[in-house]
PDB file of C-alpha atoms in Angstrom:
ATOM      1  CA  MET A  15     126.797  33.371  41.936  1.00 59.00           C
ATOM      2  CA  LYS A  16     123.097  33.291  41.111  1.00 59.00           C
ATOM      3  CA  ASN A  17     123.160  29.526  40.629  1.00 59.00           C
ATOM      4  CA  ALA A  18     125.249  29.055  43.778  1.00 59.00           C
ATOM      5  CA  LYS A  19     122.614  31.030  45.705  1.00 62.00           C
ATOM      6  CA  ILE A  20     119.839  28.851  44.268  1.00 63.00           C
ATOM      7  CA  GLN A  21     121.775  25.720  45.147  1.00 61.00           C
ATOM      8  CA  GLY A  22     122.200  26.967  48.727  1.00 65.00           C
ATOM      9  CA  GLN A  23     118.491  27.728  49.028  1.00 68.00           C
ATOM     10  CA  VAL A  24     117.542  24.316  47.628  1.00 65.00           C
ATOM     11  CA  GLY A  25     119.971  22.660  50.040  1.00 67.00           C
ATOM     12  CA  MET A  26     118.458  24.491  53.036  1.00 71.00           C
ATOM     13  CA  VAL A  27     114.909  23.559  52.018  1.00 72.00           C
ATOM     14  CA  THR A  28     115.900  19.923  51.464  1.00 69.00           C
ATOM     15  CA  ALA A  29     117.669  19.748  54.835  1.00 69.00           C
ATOM     16  CA  PHE A  30     114.654  21.326  56.593  1.00 71.00           C
ATOM     17  CA  LEU A  31     112.244  18.851  54.970  1.00 72.00           C
ATOM     18  CA  ASN A  32     114.591  16.009  55.865  1.00 68.00           C
ATOM     19  CA  ILE A  33     114.559  17.003  59.562  1.00 72.00           C
ATOM     20  CA  VAL A  34     110.782  17.510  59.647  1.00 75.00           C
ATOM     21  CA  SER A  35     110.111  14.199  57.916  1.00 71.00           C
ATOM     22  CA  GLN A  36     112.469  12.391  60.291  1.00 68.00           C
ATOM     23  CA  LEU A  37     110.584  13.819  63.311  1.00 72.00           C
ATOM     24  CA  ILE A  38     107.210  12.887  61.808  1.00 76.00           C
ATOM     25  CA  LEU A  39     108.383   9.358  61.025  1.00 68.00           C
ATOM     26  CA  ILE A  40     109.851   8.922  64.498  1.00 69.00           C
ATOM     27  CA  GLY A  41     106.597  10.078  66.060  1.00 73.00           C
ATOM     28  CA  ALA A  42     104.368   7.944  63.811  1.00 74.00           C
ATOM     29  CA  THR A  43     106.446   4.776  64.051  1.00 71.00           C
ATOM     30  CA  GLY A  44     106.879   5.313  67.809  1.00 70.00           C
ATOM     31  CA  LEU A  45     103.095   5.292  68.265  1.00 76.00           C
ATOM     32  CA  LEU A  46     102.848   2.137  66.154  1.00 74.00           C
ATOM     33  CA  VAL A  47     105.536   0.462  68.261  1.00 68.00           C
ATOM     34  CA  PHE A  48     103.679   1.300  71.506  1.00 71.00           C
ATOM     35  CA  ALA A  49     100.500  -0.016  69.898  1.00 76.00           C
ATOM     36  CA  GLY A  50     102.286  -3.267  69.076  1.00 70.00           C
ATOM     37  CA  LYS A  51     101.718  -2.860  65.357  1.00 70.00           C
ATOM     38  CA  ILE A  52     105.406  -2.848  64.298  1.00 68.00           C
ATOM     39  CA  SER A  53     108.782  -3.721  65.813  1.00 70.00           C
ATOM     40  CA  ILE A  54     111.430  -1.250  67.008  1.00 64.00           C
ATOM     41  CA  GLY A  55     113.694  -2.376  64.140  1.00 69.00           C
ATOM     42  CA  SER A  56     111.122  -1.049  61.681  1.00 67.00           C
ATOM     43  CA  ILE A  57     111.737   2.491  62.987  1.00 64.00           C
ATOM     44  CA  VAL A  58     115.432   2.252  62.056  1.00 69.00           C
ATOM     45  CA  ALA A  59     114.607   0.837  58.622  1.00 70.00           C
ATOM     46  CA  VAL A  60     112.115   3.602  57.850  1.00 67.00           C
ATOM     47  CA  LEU A  61     114.542   6.338  58.987  1.00 65.00           C
ATOM     48  CA  GLU A  62     117.352   4.873  56.843  1.00 72.00           C
ATOM     49  CA  LEU A  63     115.046   4.768  53.815  1.00 68.00           C
ATOM     50  CA  SER A  64     113.862   8.359  54.271  1.00 67.00           C
ATOM     51  CA  ALA A  65     117.448   9.586  54.663  1.00 68.00           C
ATOM     52  CA  LYS A  66     118.454   7.924  51.385  1.00 68.00           C
ATOM     53  CA  ILE A  67     115.474   9.466  49.599  1.00 68.00           C
ATOM     54  CA  PHE A  68     116.354  12.982  50.726  1.00 63.00           C
ATOM     55  CA  ASP A  69     120.034  12.436  49.955  1.00 68.00           C
ATOM     56  CA  SER A  70     119.018  11.480  46.434  1.00 65.00           C
ATOM     57  CA  LEU A  71     116.863  14.593  46.157  1.00 63.00           C
ATOM     58  CA  GLY A  72     119.872  16.676  47.182  1.00 64.00           C
ATOM     59  CA  ILE A  73     122.012  15.080  44.464  1.00 65.00           C
ATOM     60  CA  VAL A  74     119.304  15.710  41.842  1.00 62.00           C
ATOM     61  CA  SER A  75     119.035  19.377  42.890  1.00 60.00           C
ATOM     62  CA  ARG A  76     122.820  19.844  42.565  1.00 62.00           C
ATOM     63  CA  PHE A  77     122.786  18.319  39.088  1.00 60.00           C
ATOM     64  CA  LEU A  78     119.896  20.583  38.024  1.00 61.00           C
ATOM     65  CA  VAL A  79     121.770  23.653  39.254  1.00 59.00           C
ATOM     66  CA  ALA A  80     124.936  22.501  37.436  1.00 62.00           C
ATOM     67  CA  VAL A  81     122.974  22.024  34.196  1.00 60.00           C
ATOM     68  CA  ASN A  82     121.395  25.465  34.519  1.00 62.00           C
ATOM     69  CA  SER A  83     124.852  26.947  35.105  1.00 60.00           C
ATOM     70  CA  THR A  84     126.052  25.712  31.710  1.00 61.00           C
ATOM     71  CA  ILE A  85     123.144  27.244  29.791  1.00 61.00           C
ATOM     72  CA  PRO A  86     124.651  30.781  29.559  1.00 61.00           C
ATOM     73  CA  ILE A  87     127.974  29.294  28.407  1.00 61.00           C
ATOM     74  CA  SER A  88     126.239  27.181  25.751  1.00 60.00           C
ATOM     75  CA  GLN A  89     124.285  30.221  24.569  1.00 58.00           C
ATOM     76  CA  LYS A  90     127.503  32.245  24.285  1.00 57.00           C
ATOM     77  CA  ILE A  91     129.208  29.501  22.283  1.00 57.00           C
ATOM     78  CA  ALA A  92     126.188  29.267  20.000  1.00 59.00           C
ATOM     79  CA  GLU A  93     126.253  33.054  19.533  1.00 56.00           C
ATOM     80  CA  ILE A  94     129.955  33.037  18.623  1.00 54.00           C
ATOM     81  CA  SER A  95     129.481  30.096  16.238  1.00 54.00           C
ATOM     82  CA  SER A  96     126.495  31.792  14.622  1.00 53.00           C
ATOM     83  CA  LYS A  97     128.462  35.003  14.043  1.00 50.00           C
ATOM     84  CA  SER A  98     131.351  33.013  12.635  1.00 49.00           C
ATOM     85  CA  VAL A  99     129.078  31.196  10.162  1.00 48.00           C
ATOM     86  CA  THR A 100     127.315  34.434   9.211  1.00 47.00           C
ATOM     87  CA  ASN A 101     130.624  36.169   8.487  1.00 51.00           C
ATOM     88  CA  ASN A 102     132.148  33.134   6.802  1.00 49.00           C
ATOM     89  CA  ASN A 103     131.737  34.397   3.237  1.00 48.00           C
ATOM     90  CA  GLN A 104     132.842  37.991   3.778  1.00 47.00           C
ATOM     91  CA  ASP A 105     135.675  37.200   6.189  1.00 49.00           C
ATOM     92  CA  THR A 106     137.172  34.102   4.571  1.00 48.00           C
ATOM     93  CA  GLU A 107     140.439  35.911   3.900  1.00 48.00           C
ATOM     94  CA  ILE A 108     140.531  37.230   7.481  1.00 52.00           C
ATOM     95  CA  ARG A 109     140.161  33.801   9.032  1.00 54.00           C
ATOM     96  CA  GLN A 110     142.407  31.797   6.735  1.00 73.00           C
ATOM     97  CA  SER A 111     145.904  33.119   7.341  1.00 88.00           C
ATOM     98  CA  PHE A 112     147.705  35.920   9.142  1.00 93.00           C
ATOM     99  CA  HIS A 113     149.151  38.601   6.862  1.00 93.00           C
ATOM    100  CA  ASP A 114     149.569  41.662   9.055  1.00 94.00           C
ATOM    101  CA  LEU A 115     148.671  43.290  12.361  1.00 96.00           C
ATOM    102  CA  LYS A 116     148.410  47.053  12.708  1.00 97.00           C
ATOM    103  CA  PHE A 117     148.110  49.215  15.832  1.00 97.00           C
ATOM    104  CA  GLU A 118     146.882  52.769  15.255  1.00 96.00           C
ATOM    105  CA  ASP A 119     147.272  55.111  18.227  1.00 95.00           C
ATOM    106  CA  VAL A 120     146.284  52.333  20.646  1.00 96.00           C
ATOM    107  CA  GLY A 121     146.067  52.967  24.368  1.00 95.00           C
ATOM    108  CA  PHE A 122     144.952  50.823  27.278  1.00 95.00           C
ATOM    109  CA  LYS A 123     144.129  51.387  30.934  1.00 94.00           C
ATOM    110  CA  TYR A 124     142.285  49.237  33.434  1.00 92.00           C
ATOM    111  CA  GLN A 125     138.904  50.524  34.615  1.00 90.00           C
ATOM    112  CA  VAL A 126     140.083  50.669  38.224  1.00 88.00           C
ATOM    113  CA  SER A 127     142.973  52.974  37.297  1.00 87.00           C
ATOM    114  CA  ASN A 128     143.295  56.483  35.888  1.00 89.00           C
ATOM    115  CA  ASP A 129     146.773  55.766  34.512  1.00 91.00           C
ATOM    116  CA  TYR A 130     147.341  54.242  31.082  1.00 93.00           C
ATOM    117  CA  VAL A 131     149.470  51.110  30.834  1.00 93.00           C
ATOM    118  CA  PHE A 132     150.520  52.346  27.393  1.00 93.00           C
ATOM    119  CA  ARG A 133     149.241  55.003  25.021  1.00 92.00           C
ATOM    120  CA  HIS A 134     149.688  56.239  21.420  1.00 93.00           C
ATOM    121  CA  LEU A 135     151.121  52.873  20.410  1.00 94.00           C
ATOM    122  CA  ASN A 136     151.701  52.535  16.662  1.00 94.00           C
ATOM    123  CA  PHE A 137     153.327  49.586  14.908  1.00 94.00           C
ATOM    124  CA  THR A 138     152.804  47.042  12.135  1.00 95.00           C
ATOM    125  CA  VAL A 139     153.737  43.348  12.128  1.00 95.00           C
ATOM    126  CA  LYS A 140     153.946  41.343   8.910  1.00 93.00           C
ATOM    127  CA  LYS A 141     154.949  37.851   7.862  1.00 89.00           C
ATOM    128  CA  GLY A 142     158.701  37.465   8.337  1.00 88.00           C
ATOM    129  CA  ASP A 143     158.932  40.047  11.140  1.00 91.00           C
ATOM    130  CA  PHE A 144     160.675  39.194  14.399  1.00 91.00           C
ATOM    131  CA  ILE A 145     159.881  41.804  17.041  1.00 91.00           C
ATOM    132  CA  GLN A 146     160.839  42.168  20.705  1.00 90.00           C
ATOM    133  CA  VAL A 147     158.587  43.985  23.169  1.00 91.00           C
ATOM    134  CA  PHE A 148     160.996  46.078  25.206  1.00 86.00           C
ATOM    135  CA  GLY A 149     160.512  47.710  28.602  1.00 84.00           C
ATOM    136  CA  LYS A 150     161.216  47.299  32.277  1.00 86.00           C
ATOM    137  CA  SER A 151     159.392  44.705  34.353  1.00 84.00           C
ATOM    138  CA  GLY A 152     155.769  45.643  35.026  1.00 86.00           C
ATOM    139  CA  ILE A 153     155.545  48.172  32.217  1.00 90.00           C
ATOM    140  CA  GLY A 154     152.785  46.252  30.423  1.00 91.00           C
ATOM    141  CA  LYS A 155     154.358  43.748  28.038  1.00 92.00           C
ATOM    142  CA  THR A 156     151.992  40.909  28.960  1.00 92.00           C
ATOM    143  CA  THR A 157     149.070  43.357  28.926  1.00 94.00           C
ATOM    144  CA  LEU A 158     149.996  44.227  25.339  1.00 95.00           C
ATOM    145  CA  PHE A 159     149.843  40.537  24.434  1.00 95.00           C
ATOM    146  CA  LYS A 160     146.362  40.302  25.975  1.00 94.00           C
ATOM    147  CA  VAL A 161     145.244  43.260  23.874  1.00 95.00           C
ATOM    148  CA  ILE A 162     146.675  41.618  20.742  1.00 95.00           C
ATOM    149  CA  THR A 163     144.850  38.323  21.412  1.00 94.00           C
ATOM    150  CA  GLY A 164     141.587  40.051  22.304  1.00 92.00           C
ATOM    151  CA  GLU A 165     141.560  39.025  25.944  1.00 92.00           C
ATOM    152  CA  LEU A 166     141.566  42.759  26.722  1.00 94.00           C
ATOM    153  CA  THR A 167     139.874  45.505  24.693  1.00 94.00           C
ATOM    154  CA  PRO A 168     141.874  48.682  23.994  1.00 95.00           C
ATOM    155  CA  THR A 169     140.678  51.850  25.699  1.00 95.00           C
ATOM    156  CA  GLU A 170     141.434  53.908  22.603  1.00 96.00           C
ATOM    157  CA  GLY A 171     142.769  53.514  19.093  1.00 96.00           C
ATOM    158  CA  LYS A 172     142.237  50.908  16.397  1.00 96.00           C
ATOM    159  CA  ILE A 173     143.631  47.413  15.806  1.00 97.00           C
ATOM    160  CA  TYR A 174     143.553  45.767  12.390  1.00 97.00           C
ATOM    161  CA  TYR A 175     144.170  42.159  11.339  1.00 96.00           C
ATOM    162  CA  ASN A 176     144.611  41.707   7.594  1.00 95.00           C
ATOM    163  CA  ASN A 177     143.328  45.286   7.078  1.00 93.00           C
ATOM    164  CA  THR A 178     140.103  44.502   8.978  1.00 94.00           C
ATOM    165  CA  SER A 179     139.269  46.264  12.225  1.00 95.00           C
ATOM    166  CA  THR A 180     138.918  43.970  15.228  1.00 94.00           C
ATOM    167  CA  GLU A 181     135.611  45.718  15.868  1.00 92.00           C
ATOM    168  CA  ASN A 182     134.275  43.779  12.860  1.00 92.00           C
ATOM    169  CA  MET A 183     135.814  40.456  13.921  1.00 92.00           C
ATOM    170  CA  THR A 184     134.612  37.793  16.312  1.00 88.00           C
ATOM    171  CA  TYR A 185     136.875  36.402  19.010  1.00 84.00           C
ATOM    172  CA  LEU A 186     136.990  33.177  16.979  1.00 87.00           C
ATOM    173  CA  ASP A 187     138.199  35.109  13.920  1.00 90.00           C
ATOM    174  CA  ARG A 188     141.085  36.530  15.919  1.00 90.00           C
ATOM    175  CA  SER A 189     141.974  33.229  17.588  1.00 88.00           C
ATOM    176  CA  ASN A 190     142.433  31.744  14.106  1.00 91.00           C
ATOM    177  CA  LEU A 191     145.113  34.344  13.389  1.00 94.00           C
ATOM    178  CA  VAL A 192     147.141  34.520  16.599  1.00 94.00           C
ATOM    179  CA  GLN A 193     148.627  32.033  19.060  1.00 93.00           C
ATOM    180  CA  MET A 194     150.511  32.236  22.339  1.00 91.00           C
ATOM    181  CA  VAL A 195     153.589  30.380  23.563  1.00 91.00           C
ATOM    182  CA  PRO A 196     153.446  30.819  27.356  1.00 88.00           C
ATOM    183  CA  GLN A 197     156.192  30.275  29.871  1.00 86.00           C
ATOM    184  CA  ASP A 198     154.614  27.049  31.117  1.00 85.00           C
ATOM    185  CA  GLY A 199     152.913  25.169  28.300  1.00 80.00           C
ATOM    186  CA  TYR A 200     150.656  22.214  29.111  1.00 86.00           C
ATOM    187  CA  ILE A 201     151.956  18.746  28.307  1.00 90.00           C
ATOM    188  CA  PHE A 202     149.380  16.100  27.408  1.00 91.00           C
ATOM    189  CA  ASP A 203     149.548  12.375  28.082  1.00 91.00           C
ATOM    190  CA  ASP A 204     150.801  11.647  24.580  1.00 92.00           C
ATOM    191  CA  SER A 205     153.987  11.200  22.567  1.00 94.00           C
ATOM    192  CA  VAL A 206     156.292  14.059  21.599  1.00 94.00           C
ATOM    193  CA  GLU A 207     154.774  14.078  18.114  1.00 94.00           C
ATOM    194  CA  GLY A 208     151.237  14.038  19.509  1.00 94.00           C
ATOM    195  CA  ASN A 209     152.010  16.925  21.843  1.00 94.00           C
ATOM    196  CA  ILE A 210     153.294  18.956  18.916  1.00 94.00           C
ATOM    197  CA  SER A 211     150.546  18.207  16.386  1.00 93.00           C
ATOM    198  CA  LEU A 212     147.625  18.247  18.896  1.00 91.00           C
ATOM    199  CA  GLY A 213     145.540  16.289  16.419  1.00 89.00           C
ATOM    200  CA  ARG A 214     146.082  18.784  13.595  1.00 89.00           C
ATOM    201  CA  ASP A 215     146.782  17.633  10.070  1.00 88.00           C
ATOM    202  CA  VAL A 216     150.526  18.257  10.115  1.00 88.00           C
ATOM    203  CA  LYS A 217     153.048  16.594   7.818  1.00 89.00           C
ATOM    204  CA  ARG A 218     155.266  14.191   9.728  1.00 90.00           C
ATOM    205  CA  ASN A 219     158.456  15.533   8.129  1.00 91.00           C
ATOM    206  CA  SER A 220     157.578  19.049   9.390  1.00 89.00           C
ATOM    207  CA  ILE A 221     157.333  17.698  12.936  1.00 92.00           C
ATOM    208  CA  ASP A 222     160.544  15.712  12.549  1.00 93.00           C
ATOM    209  CA  ASN A 223     162.395  18.800  11.319  1.00 91.00           C
ATOM    210  CA  LEU A 224     161.258  20.821  14.321  1.00 91.00           C
ATOM    211  CA  ILE A 225     162.204  18.014  16.704  1.00 93.00           C
ATOM    212  CA  ASN A 226     165.708  17.979  15.232  1.00 92.00           C
ATOM    213  CA  GLU A 227     166.167  21.754  15.044  1.00 90.00           C
ATOM    214  CA  LEU A 228     164.877  22.352  18.579  1.00 91.00           C
ATOM    215  CA  GLU A 229     166.771  19.304  19.879  1.00 91.00           C
ATOM    216  CA  ILE A 230     163.710  17.766  21.509  1.00 93.00           C
ATOM    217  CA  PRO A 231     164.658  14.425  23.080  1.00 93.00           C
ATOM    218  CA  LYS A 232     162.850  11.133  22.679  1.00 92.00           C
ATOM    219  CA  GLY A 233     160.840   9.627  25.521  1.00 92.00           C
ATOM    220  CA  ASP A 234     157.793  10.430  27.630  1.00 93.00           C
ATOM    221  CA  PRO A 235     157.161  14.237  27.641  1.00 93.00           C
ATOM    222  CA  ALA A 236     155.601  13.955  31.102  1.00 91.00           C
ATOM    223  CA  HIS A 237     159.107  13.262  32.472  1.00 92.00           C
ATOM    224  CA  PHE A 238     160.849  16.044  30.524  1.00 93.00           C
ATOM    225  CA  SER A 239     162.551  18.961  32.222  1.00 92.00           C
ATOM    226  CA  GLY A 240     161.036  22.438  32.126  1.00 92.00           C
ATOM    227  CA  GLY A 241     163.290  23.487  29.261  1.00 92.00           C
ATOM    228  CA  GLU A 242     162.456  20.389  27.224  1.00 92.00           C
ATOM    229  CA  LYS A 243     158.740  21.020  27.726  1.00 93.00           C
ATOM    230  CA  GLN A 244     159.236  24.591  26.529  1.00 92.00           C
ATOM    231  CA  ARG A 245     160.816  23.257  23.347  1.00 92.00           C
ATOM    232  CA  ILE A 246     157.670  21.203  22.727  1.00 94.00           C
ATOM    233  CA  GLY A 247     155.534  24.316  23.299  1.00 92.00           C
ATOM    234  CA  LEU A 248     157.622  26.247  20.792  1.00 91.00           C
ATOM    235  CA  ALA A 249     157.459  23.442  18.211  1.00 92.00           C
ATOM    236  CA  ARG A 250     153.685  23.217  18.770  1.00 92.00           C
ATOM    237  CA  ALA A 251     153.370  26.850  17.676  1.00 91.00           C
ATOM    238  CA  LEU A 252     155.878  26.688  14.818  1.00 89.00           C
ATOM    239  CA  VAL A 253     153.960  24.001  12.935  1.00 89.00           C
ATOM    240  CA  SER A 254     151.430  26.799  12.233  1.00 85.00           C
ATOM    241  CA  GLN A 255     153.080  29.207   9.798  1.00 83.00           C
ATOM    242  CA  ASP A 256     149.786  31.000   9.124  1.00 88.00           C
ATOM    243  CA  LYS A 257     149.454  32.581  12.583  1.00 92.00           C
ATOM    244  CA  LEU A 258     151.019  35.460  14.454  1.00 94.00           C
ATOM    245  CA  THR A 259     153.031  33.836  17.250  1.00 93.00           C
ATOM    246  CA  LEU A 260     153.393  35.572  20.620  1.00 94.00           C
ATOM    247  CA  ILE A 261     156.205  34.172  22.786  1.00 92.00           C
ATOM    248  CA  ASP A 262     155.901  35.245  26.432  1.00 91.00           C
ATOM    249  CA  GLU A 263     159.065  34.055  28.212  1.00 88.00           C
ATOM    250  CA  GLY A 264     158.648  30.847  26.207  1.00 87.00           C
ATOM    251  CA  LEU A 265     162.369  29.994  26.371  1.00 86.00           C
ATOM    252  CA  SER A 266     163.078  31.116  29.930  1.00 89.00           C
ATOM    253  CA  GLN A 267     163.953  27.598  31.137  1.00 90.00           C
ATOM    254  CA  ILE A 268     166.346  26.906  28.263  1.00 90.00           C
ATOM    255  CA  ASP A 269     170.001  27.895  28.561  1.00 90.00           C
ATOM    256  CA  ILE A 270     171.016  31.107  26.794  1.00 89.00           C
ATOM    257  CA  GLU A 271     173.170  29.509  24.104  1.00 89.00           C
ATOM    258  CA  SER A 272     170.459  27.027  23.100  1.00 89.00           C
ATOM    259  CA  ALA A 273     167.798  29.735  23.170  1.00 89.00           C
ATOM    260  CA  ARG A 274     169.864  31.911  20.809  1.00 88.00           C
ATOM    261  CA  LYS A 275     170.395  28.958  18.510  1.00 87.00           C
ATOM    262  CA  PHE A 276     166.674  28.173  18.358  1.00 87.00           C
ATOM    263  CA  LEU A 277     165.711  31.808  17.758  1.00 87.00           C
ATOM    264  CA  ASN A 278     168.213  32.069  14.915  1.00 84.00           C
ATOM    265  CA  VAL A 279     166.805  28.890  13.409  1.00 81.00           C
ATOM    266  CA  ILE A 280     163.300  30.377  13.534  1.00 82.00           C
ATOM    267  CA  ASN A 281     164.421  33.724  12.178  1.00 80.00           C
ATOM    268  CA  LYS A 282     166.322  32.359   9.210  1.00 76.00           C
ATOM    269  CA  TYR A 283     163.185  30.876   7.643  1.00 71.00           C
ATOM    270  CA  ASN A 284     161.579  34.326   7.314  1.00 70.00           C
ATOM    271  CA  LYS A 285     158.156  32.663   7.211  1.00 82.00           C
ATOM    272  CA  TYR A 286     156.904  33.390  10.720  1.00 87.00           C
ATOM    273  CA  ALA A 287     155.517  36.538  12.313  1.00 91.00           C
ATOM    274  CA  ILE A 288     156.787  36.581  15.900  1.00 92.00           C
ATOM    275  CA  ILE A 289     156.487  39.021  18.790  1.00 93.00           C
ATOM    276  CA  PHE A 290     158.785  38.098  21.644  1.00 91.00           C
ATOM    277  CA  ILE A 291     158.937  38.944  25.360  1.00 89.00           C
ATOM    278  CA  SER A 292     162.100  38.085  27.272  1.00 84.00           C
ATOM    279  CA  HIS A 293     163.716  39.392  30.431  1.00 81.00           C
ATOM    280  CA  ARG A 294     167.076  37.976  29.324  1.00 81.00           C
ATOM    281  CA  ASP A 295     168.639  40.554  27.018  1.00 74.00           C
ATOM    282  CA  ASP A 296     171.331  38.107  25.914  1.00 78.00           C
ATOM    283  CA  GLU A 297     168.641  35.801  24.547  1.00 83.00           C
ATOM    284  CA  LEU A 298     168.229  37.942  21.432  1.00 80.00           C
ATOM    285  CA  LYS A 299     171.901  38.739  20.937  1.00 78.00           C
ATOM    286  CA  ASP A 300     172.888  38.341  17.278  1.00 79.00           C
ATOM    287  CA  VAL A 301     169.232  37.636  16.359  1.00 81.00           C
ATOM    288  CA  PRO A 302     168.049  40.273  13.830  1.00 82.00           C
ATOM    289  CA  HIS A 303     164.870  41.868  15.187  1.00 87.00           C
ATOM    290  CA  GLU A 304     162.916  45.074  15.597  1.00 89.00           C
ATOM    291  CA  ILE A 305     161.721  46.583  18.885  1.00 88.00           C
ATOM    292  CA  ILE A 306     158.389  47.770  20.255  1.00 89.00           C
ATOM    293  CA  ASN A 307     159.527  50.091  23.018  1.00 87.00           C
ATOM    294  CA  LEU A 308     156.734  50.487  25.576  1.00 88.00           C
ATOM    295  CA  GLU A 309     158.803  53.099  27.386  1.00 81.00           C
ATOM    296  CA  GLU A 310     158.467  55.325  24.343  1.00 74.00           C
ATOM    297  CA  SER A 311     155.272  53.798  22.863  1.00 61.00           C
ATOM    298  CA  ASN A 312     156.544  53.512  19.297  1.00 46.00           C
ATOM    299  CA  ILE A 313     158.503  51.142  17.109  1.00 46.00           C
ATOM    300  CA  HIS A 314     162.194  51.427  16.188  1.00 41.00           C
TER     301      HIS A 314
END
């Protein structure tokens, strides 16, 4: 907002100077025309030139404001990177691979509200766990995911990754341990394999296995249906076995039978840590899993 205000002020000053200069030039060249020193066509040429100059000044001012706007972002990135490098030696184990997540008496409420979304929430997630977040629509399931990823900070309680409090972790540390599979994952202008690997060093046979198990078709992903794109998003997450995977309605556009099949395939490996949100109860039928019940704020 500050930079937008500056840009507006610069634009007003530039426009004012443009008008004043145009009037001065018209007056000066008009006198020269009456004196027979220059032709009438020269007035038009001078006005065109002055307009281009001030237009260029306006463009330069917008670029300067845009550059200044990126400075705080660059400083923040540098700060995060610096903290990450500083903590590299002591937090190597934290940042390498997900082992467990622990909530201790965690509660959250938005600042604009006096009511807690959830409170006294206690649970632990480890490698091999498959957990469903249960509760009616609007109870706070997606909010819980945002607290887990660090997008939101808990109002009370403690959260631990690999036995380390999130208070002693950077956002980058946490992002190396957790990933999200949203309802609408982005598809890049690339092949199926490229959309799954995203440039990561992933063994080709691992990608091929996921393509077969999730029944991802061949062809251009840009022309895939919603359900087929969701399969790519799921495969994209499953190539990383060292992260906690949060699935937020990530199979909602896939038919129930296929969704069950895929979830059973994932569960049988016992090598992923998955927390799942779904509004289709049948989706998890016959899939062994535990429950985080937000209506009771504890784990069963």
